[in-house]
Amino acid sequence: MQKTYFMIKPEIGAAADHLTRVVLGGLHTTGKSITNLAMRQLDRALVEDFYGEHKERPFFGELCDYIVGGPVVTIGLERENAVLALRELIGATNPEEAAIGTIRDLFGASLSNNAVHASANTEDAARELALIFGK
Ligand code: CMP
């Protein structure tokens, strides 16, 4: 079994609720087991730590502003091959390049507003799960 971290990024008003219901429904049908689930307002220091690998990138400030701009849905998932399976379900980082029917294809507006985040590998998953949910 493998663990991964999935996050529904802030969206506007009722859209967040709708997006969360649709995405969680989709996760159930793909057999993933949800181990942690909470809607939370993340503080900026935590978000800067979370996205620390992008600290030197020009979009870092905009990315952190976006994530602290409203509550996110934080989800821990567990299943076989969880990291890759979830990455396939959400599609490419840029919604314009995401495969048809993936979460970012359906809900992502742009590269910076791409609806969801999923851990890139098992090391990132362990770090992100510990940051968000504690050890
Ligand atoms: P995410 O999977 O959450 O990981 C880092 C995020 O940075 C990514 O999704 C995008 O939302 C954002 N991102 C990556 N590249 C760019 C870029 N060139 N311009 C703006 N945002 C970006």
Coordinates of N, CA and C and ligand atoms in Angstrom, one line a residue:
M1 N 0.8 -1.2 0.0 CA 0.0 0.0 0.0 C 0.9 1.2 0.0
Q2 N 0.4 2.3 -0.7 CA 1.2 3.5 -0.8 C 0.2 4.7 -0.4
K3 N 0.8 5.7 0.2 CA 0.1 6.9 0.6 C 0.4 8.1 -0.3
T4 N -0.6 8.9 -0.4 CA -0.3 10.2 -1.1 C -1.2 11.3 -0.6
Y5 N -0.8 12.5 -1.0 CA -1.6 13.7 -0.5 C -2.3 14.3 -1.7
F6 N -3.6 14.6 -1.5 CA -4.4 15.3 -2.6 C -5.0 16.5 -2.0
M7 N -5.0 17.6 -2.7 CA -5.5 18.9 -2.2 C -6.4 19.5 -3.3
I8 N -7.6 19.9 -2.9 CA -8.5 20.7 -3.8 C -8.2 22.1 -3.4
K9 N -7.8 22.9 -4.4 CA -7.3 24.3 -4.2 C -8.5 25.2 -4.0
P10 N -8.3 26.4 -3.5 CA -9.4 27.3 -3.2 C -10.1 27.7 -4.5
E11 N -11.4 27.6 -4.5 CA -12.2 28.1 -5.7 C -13.2 29.1 -5.1
I12 N -14.0 29.6 -6.0 CA -14.9 30.7 -5.6 C -16.2 30.1 -5.1
G13 N -16.6 30.5 -3.8 CA -17.9 30.2 -3.3 C -18.4 28.8 -3.5
A14 N -19.6 28.7 -4.1 CA -20.3 27.4 -4.2 C -19.4 26.4 -5.1
A15 N -18.6 26.9 -5.9 CA -17.8 26.1 -6.8 C -16.9 25.1 -6.0
A16 N -16.4 25.6 -4.9 CA -15.5 24.7 -4.1 C -16.3 23.5 -3.6
D17 N -17.6 23.8 -3.1 CA -18.4 22.7 -2.6 C -18.7 21.7 -3.7
H18 N -19.1 22.2 -4.9 CA -19.5 21.4 -6.0 C -18.2 20.6 -6.5
L19 N -17.1 21.2 -6.6 CA -15.9 20.6 -7.1 C -15.5 19.4 -6.1
T20 N -15.6 19.7 -4.8 CA -15.2 18.7 -3.8 C -16.1 17.5 -3.9
R21 N -17.4 17.7 -4.1 CA -18.3 16.6 -4.2 C -18.0 15.7 -5.4
V22 N -17.8 16.4 -6.5 CA -17.5 15.6 -7.7 C -16.2 14.9 -7.7
V23 N -15.2 15.5 -7.1 CA -13.9 14.9 -7.1 C -13.9 13.7 -6.1
L24 N -14.5 14.0 -4.9 CA -14.6 12.9 -3.9 C -15.4 11.7 -4.5
G25 N -16.5 12.0 -5.2 CA -17.3 10.9 -5.8 C -16.4 10.1 -6.8
G26 N -15.6 10.8 -7.6 CA -14.7 10.1 -8.5 C -13.7 9.3 -7.8
L27 N -13.1 9.8 -6.7 CA -12.1 9.0 -5.9 C -12.7 7.7 -5.4
H28 N -14.0 7.8 -5.0 CA -14.6 6.5 -4.5 C -14.7 5.5 -5.6
T29 N -15.1 5.9 -6.8 CA -15.3 5.0 -7.9 C -13.9 4.4 -8.3
T30 N -12.8 5.0 -8.0 CA -11.5 4.5 -8.4 C -10.9 3.7 -7.3
G31 N -11.6 3.4 -6.2 CA -11.1 2.5 -5.2 C -10.1 3.0 -4.3
K32 N -9.9 4.3 -4.2 CA -8.9 4.8 -3.3 C -9.5 5.0 -1.9
S33 N -8.7 4.7 -0.9 CA -9.2 4.8 0.5 C -8.8 6.1 1.1
I34 N -9.7 6.9 1.5 CA -9.4 8.2 2.2 C -9.1 8.0 3.6
T35 N -7.9 8.4 4.0 CA -7.4 8.2 5.4 C -7.6 9.5 6.2
N36 N -7.5 10.6 5.5 CA -7.7 11.9 6.2 C -8.5 12.8 5.3
L37 N -9.3 13.6 5.9 CA -10.1 14.6 5.1 C -10.5 15.8 5.9
A38 N -10.2 17.0 5.5 CA -10.5 18.2 6.2 C -10.5 19.4 5.3
M39 N -11.5 20.2 5.5 CA -11.5 21.5 4.8 C -10.8 22.5 5.8
R40 N -9.7 23.2 5.3 CA -8.9 24.0 6.2 C -8.4 25.3 5.5
Q41 N -8.3 26.3 6.2 CA -7.6 27.5 5.8 C -6.2 27.4 6.2
L42 N -5.3 27.2 5.2 CA -3.9 27.1 5.5 C -3.2 28.4 5.7
D43 N -2.3 28.5 6.7 CA -1.6 29.8 6.8 C -0.4 29.9 5.9
R44 N 0.0 31.1 5.7 CA 1.0 31.4 4.7 C 2.4 30.7 4.9
A45 N 2.8 30.6 6.2 CA 4.1 30.0 6.5 C 4.0 28.5 6.1
L46 N 2.9 27.9 6.4 CA 2.8 26.5 6.0 C 2.8 26.3 4.5
V47 N 2.1 27.1 3.8 CA 2.0 27.0 2.3 C 3.4 27.3 1.7
E48 N 4.2 28.2 2.3 CA 5.5 28.5 1.8 C 6.4 27.3 2.0
D49 N 6.2 26.7 3.1 CA 7.0 25.4 3.4 C 6.6 24.3 2.4
F50 N 5.3 24.2 2.3 CA 4.7 23.1 1.4 C 5.3 23.2 0.0
Y51 N 5.3 24.5 -0.5 CA 5.7 24.7 -1.9 C 7.2 25.1 -2.0
G52 N 8.0 24.8 -0.9 CA 9.3 25.3 -0.8 C 10.2 25.1 -2.0
E53 N 10.0 24.0 -2.7 CA 10.9 23.6 -3.9 C 10.7 24.7 -5.0
H54 N 9.6 25.5 -4.9 CA 9.4 26.5 -6.0 C 9.8 27.9 -5.5
K55 N 10.4 28.0 -4.4 CA 10.7 29.3 -3.7 C 11.4 30.3 -4.7
E56 N 12.3 29.8 -5.5 CA 13.0 30.7 -6.4 C 12.3 31.0 -7.7
R57 N 11.1 30.3 -8.0 CA 10.4 30.5 -9.2 C 9.6 31.8 -9.2
P58 N 9.5 32.4 -10.4 CA 8.8 33.7 -10.4 C 7.3 33.6 -10.0
F59 N 6.7 32.5 -10.1 CA 5.3 32.3 -9.7 C 5.1 32.0 -8.3
F60 N 6.1 31.9 -7.5 CA 6.0 31.4 -6.1 C 5.0 32.3 -5.3
G61 N 5.2 33.6 -5.4 CA 4.3 34.5 -4.6 C 2.8 34.4 -5.0
E62 N 2.6 34.3 -6.3 CA 1.3 34.2 -6.8 C 0.6 32.9 -6.4
L63 N 1.5 31.8 -6.4 CA 1.0 30.5 -6.0 C 0.6 30.5 -4.5
C64 N 1.4 31.1 -3.7 CA 1.1 31.1 -2.2 C -0.1 32.0 -2.0
D65 N -0.2 33.1 -2.7 CA -1.4 34.0 -2.5 C -2.7 33.2 -2.9
Y66 N -2.6 32.4 -3.9 CA -3.8 31.7 -4.4 C -4.2 30.6 -3.3
I67 N -3.2 29.9 -2.8 CA -3.6 28.8 -1.9 C -4.1 29.3 -0.5
V68 N -3.6 30.5 -0.1 CA -4.1 31.1 1.2 C -5.3 31.9 0.9
G69 N -5.8 32.0 -0.3 CA -6.9 32.9 -0.7 C -8.3 32.3 -0.2
G70 N -8.3 31.1 0.3 CA -9.6 30.5 0.7 C -9.3 29.1 1.3
P71 N -10.3 28.5 1.8 CA -10.1 27.2 2.4 C -9.7 26.1 1.3
V72 N -8.9 25.2 1.6 CA -8.6 24.1 0.7 C -9.2 22.8 1.3
V73 N -9.4 21.8 0.5 CA -9.8 20.5 1.0 C -8.5 19.6 1.0
T74 N -8.1 19.1 2.2 CA -6.9 18.4 2.4 C -7.3 16.9 2.5
I75 N -6.7 16.0 1.7 CA -7.1 14.6 1.7 C -5.9 13.7 1.7
G76 N -5.8 12.8 2.6 CA -4.8 11.7 2.6 C -5.4 10.5 1.9
L77 N -4.7 9.9 1.0 CA -5.2 8.7 0.3 C -4.3 7.5 0.4
E78 N -4.8 6.3 0.4 CA -4.0 5.1 0.5 C -4.6 4.1 -0.4
R79 N -3.7 3.5 -1.2 CA -4.0 2.3 -2.0 C -2.8 1.8 -2.7
E80 N -2.8 0.8 -3.5 CA -1.7 0.3 -4.3 C -1.4 1.4 -5.3
N81 N -0.1 1.7 -5.4 CA 0.4 2.6 -6.5 C -0.3 4.0 -6.4
A82 N -0.6 4.4 -5.2 CA -1.4 5.6 -5.0 C -0.9 6.9 -5.7
V83 N 0.4 7.1 -5.7 CA 1.0 8.3 -6.2 C 0.7 8.4 -7.7
L84 N 1.1 7.4 -8.5 CA 0.9 7.4 -9.9 C -0.6 7.4 -10.3
A85 N -1.4 6.6 -9.6 CA -2.8 6.4 -9.9 C -3.5 7.8 -9.8
L86 N -3.1 8.5 -8.7 CA -3.8 9.8 -8.5 C -3.3 10.8 -9.5
R87 N -2.0 10.8 -9.9 CA -1.5 11.7 -10.9 C -2.2 11.5 -12.2
E88 N -2.4 10.2 -12.5 CA -3.1 9.9 -13.8 C -4.6 10.4 -13.8
L89 N -5.2 10.3 -12.6 CA -6.6 10.8 -12.5 C -6.7 12.3 -12.6
I90 N -5.7 13.0 -12.1 CA -5.8 14.5 -12.2 C -5.3 15.1 -13.5
G91 N -4.4 14.5 -14.2 CA -3.9 15.0 -15.4 C -2.8 15.9 -15.3
A92 N -2.2 16.4 -16.4 CA -1.0 17.3 -16.4 C -1.2 18.6 -15.6
T93 N -0.1 19.1 -15.1 CA -0.2 20.3 -14.3 C -0.9 21.5 -15.0
N94 N -0.6 21.6 -16.3 CA -1.3 22.6 -17.1 C -2.6 22.1 -17.7
P95 N -3.7 22.6 -17.3 CA -5.0 22.1 -17.7 C -5.1 22.0 -19.2
E96 N -4.4 22.9 -19.9 CA -4.5 22.8 -21.4 C -3.8 21.6 -22.0
E97 N -3.0 21.0 -21.2 CA -2.3 19.7 -21.6 C -2.8 18.5 -20.9
A98 N -3.8 18.7 -20.0 CA -4.4 17.5 -19.3 C -5.3 16.6 -20.2
A99 N -5.1 15.3 -20.1 CA -5.9 14.4 -20.9 C -7.4 14.6 -20.6
I100 N -8.2 14.4 -21.7 CA -9.6 14.6 -21.6 C -10.3 13.8 -20.5
G101 N -11.1 14.4 -19.7 CA -11.8 13.7 -18.6 C -11.1 13.7 -17.3
T102 N -9.8 14.2 -17.3 CA -9.1 14.2 -16.0 C -9.6 15.4 -15.2
I103 N -9.3 15.5 -13.9 CA -9.8 16.5 -13.0 C -9.4 17.9 -13.5
R104 N -8.1 18.0 -13.9 CA -7.6 19.3 -14.3 C -8.2 19.7 -15.7
D105 N -8.5 18.7 -16.5 CA -9.1 19.0 -17.8 C -10.5 19.6 -17.5
L106 N -11.2 19.0 -16.6 CA -12.6 19.3 -16.3 C -12.7 20.6 -15.5
F107 N -11.8 20.8 -14.5 CA -12.0 21.9 -13.5 C -10.9 22.9 -13.5
G108 N -9.7 22.7 -14.1 CA -8.6 23.6 -14.1 C -8.9 24.8 -15.1
A109 N -8.6 26.0 -14.6 CA -8.8 27.2 -15.4 C -7.5 27.6 -16.2
S110 N -6.4 27.4 -15.5 CA -5.1 27.8 -16.1 C -4.0 27.1 -15.3
L111 N -2.8 27.3 -15.7 CA -1.6 26.7 -15.1 C -1.6 27.1 -13.6
S112 N -1.8 28.4 -13.3 CA -1.7 28.8 -11.9 C -3.0 28.5 -11.1
N113 N -4.1 28.4 -11.8 CA -5.4 28.0 -11.1 C -5.8 26.6 -11.7
N114 N -5.0 25.6 -11.3 CA -5.2 24.3 -11.9 C -6.0 23.3 -11.0
A115 N -6.8 23.9 -10.1 CA -7.9 23.1 -9.3 C -7.4 22.2 -8.2
V116 N -6.4 21.4 -8.5 CA -6.0 20.4 -7.5 C -4.5 20.2 -7.5
H117 N -4.0 19.6 -6.4 CA -2.6 19.3 -6.2 C -2.5 17.8 -5.8
A118 N -1.5 17.1 -6.3 CA -1.3 15.7 -5.9 C 0.2 15.5 -5.8
S119 N 0.7 14.8 -4.8 CA 2.1 14.6 -4.5 C 2.8 14.0 -5.8
A120 N 4.0 14.5 -6.1 CA 4.7 14.0 -7.3 C 5.4 12.7 -7.2
N121 N 5.7 12.3 -5.9 CA 6.4 11.0 -5.7 C 6.2 10.6 -4.2
T122 N 6.7 9.5 -3.9 CA 6.5 9.0 -2.5 C 7.2 9.8 -1.4
E123 N 8.4 10.4 -1.8 CA 9.1 11.2 -0.8 C 8.3 12.5 -0.6
D124 N 7.8 13.1 -1.6 CA 7.0 14.3 -1.5 C 5.7 14.0 -0.7
A125 N 5.1 12.8 -1.0 CA 3.9 12.4 -0.3 C 4.1 12.4 1.2
A126 N 5.2 11.7 1.6 CA 5.5 11.6 3.1 C 5.7 13.0 3.7
R127 N 6.4 13.8 3.0 CA 6.7 15.2 3.5 C 5.4 16.0 3.6
E128 N 4.6 16.0 2.5 CA 3.4 16.8 2.5 C 2.3 16.3 3.5
L129 N 2.2 14.9 3.6 CA 1.2 14.4 4.6 C 1.6 14.8 6.0
A130 N 2.9 14.8 6.3 CA 3.4 15.1 7.6 C 3.1 16.6 7.9
L131 N 3.4 17.4 6.9 CA 3.2 18.9 7.0 C 1.7 19.2 7.3
I132 N 0.9 18.6 6.5 CA -0.6 18.9 6.6 C -1.3 18.3 7.8
F133 N -1.0 17.0 8.0 CA -1.7 16.2 9.0 C -0.9 15.9 10.3
G134 N 0.4 16.2 10.2 CA 1.2 15.9 11.4 C 1.7 14.5 11.3
K135 N 2.6 14.1 12.0 CA 3.2 12.7 11.9 C 2.2 11.7 12.4
Ligands
CMP1 P1 0.8 22.0 -8.1 O1 0.7 20.6 -8.6 O2 0.1 22.4 -7.0 O3 2.4 22.2 -7.8 C1 3.0 23.5 -8.0 C2 2.1 24.5 -8.6 O4 2.7 25.6 -9.1 C3 1.4 23.9 -9.8 O5 0.4 22.9 -9.3 C4 0.9 25.1 -10.5 O6 -0.4 25.5 -10.0 C5 1.9 26.1 -10.2 N1 2.7 26.4 -11.3 C6 3.6 25.6 -11.9 N2 4.2 26.2 -12.9 C7 3.7 27.4 -13.0 C8 3.9 28.5 -13.8 N3 4.9 28.5 -14.8 N4 3.2 29.6 -13.6 C9 2.3 29.7 -12.6 N5 2.1 28.6 -11.8 C10 2.8 27.5 -12.0

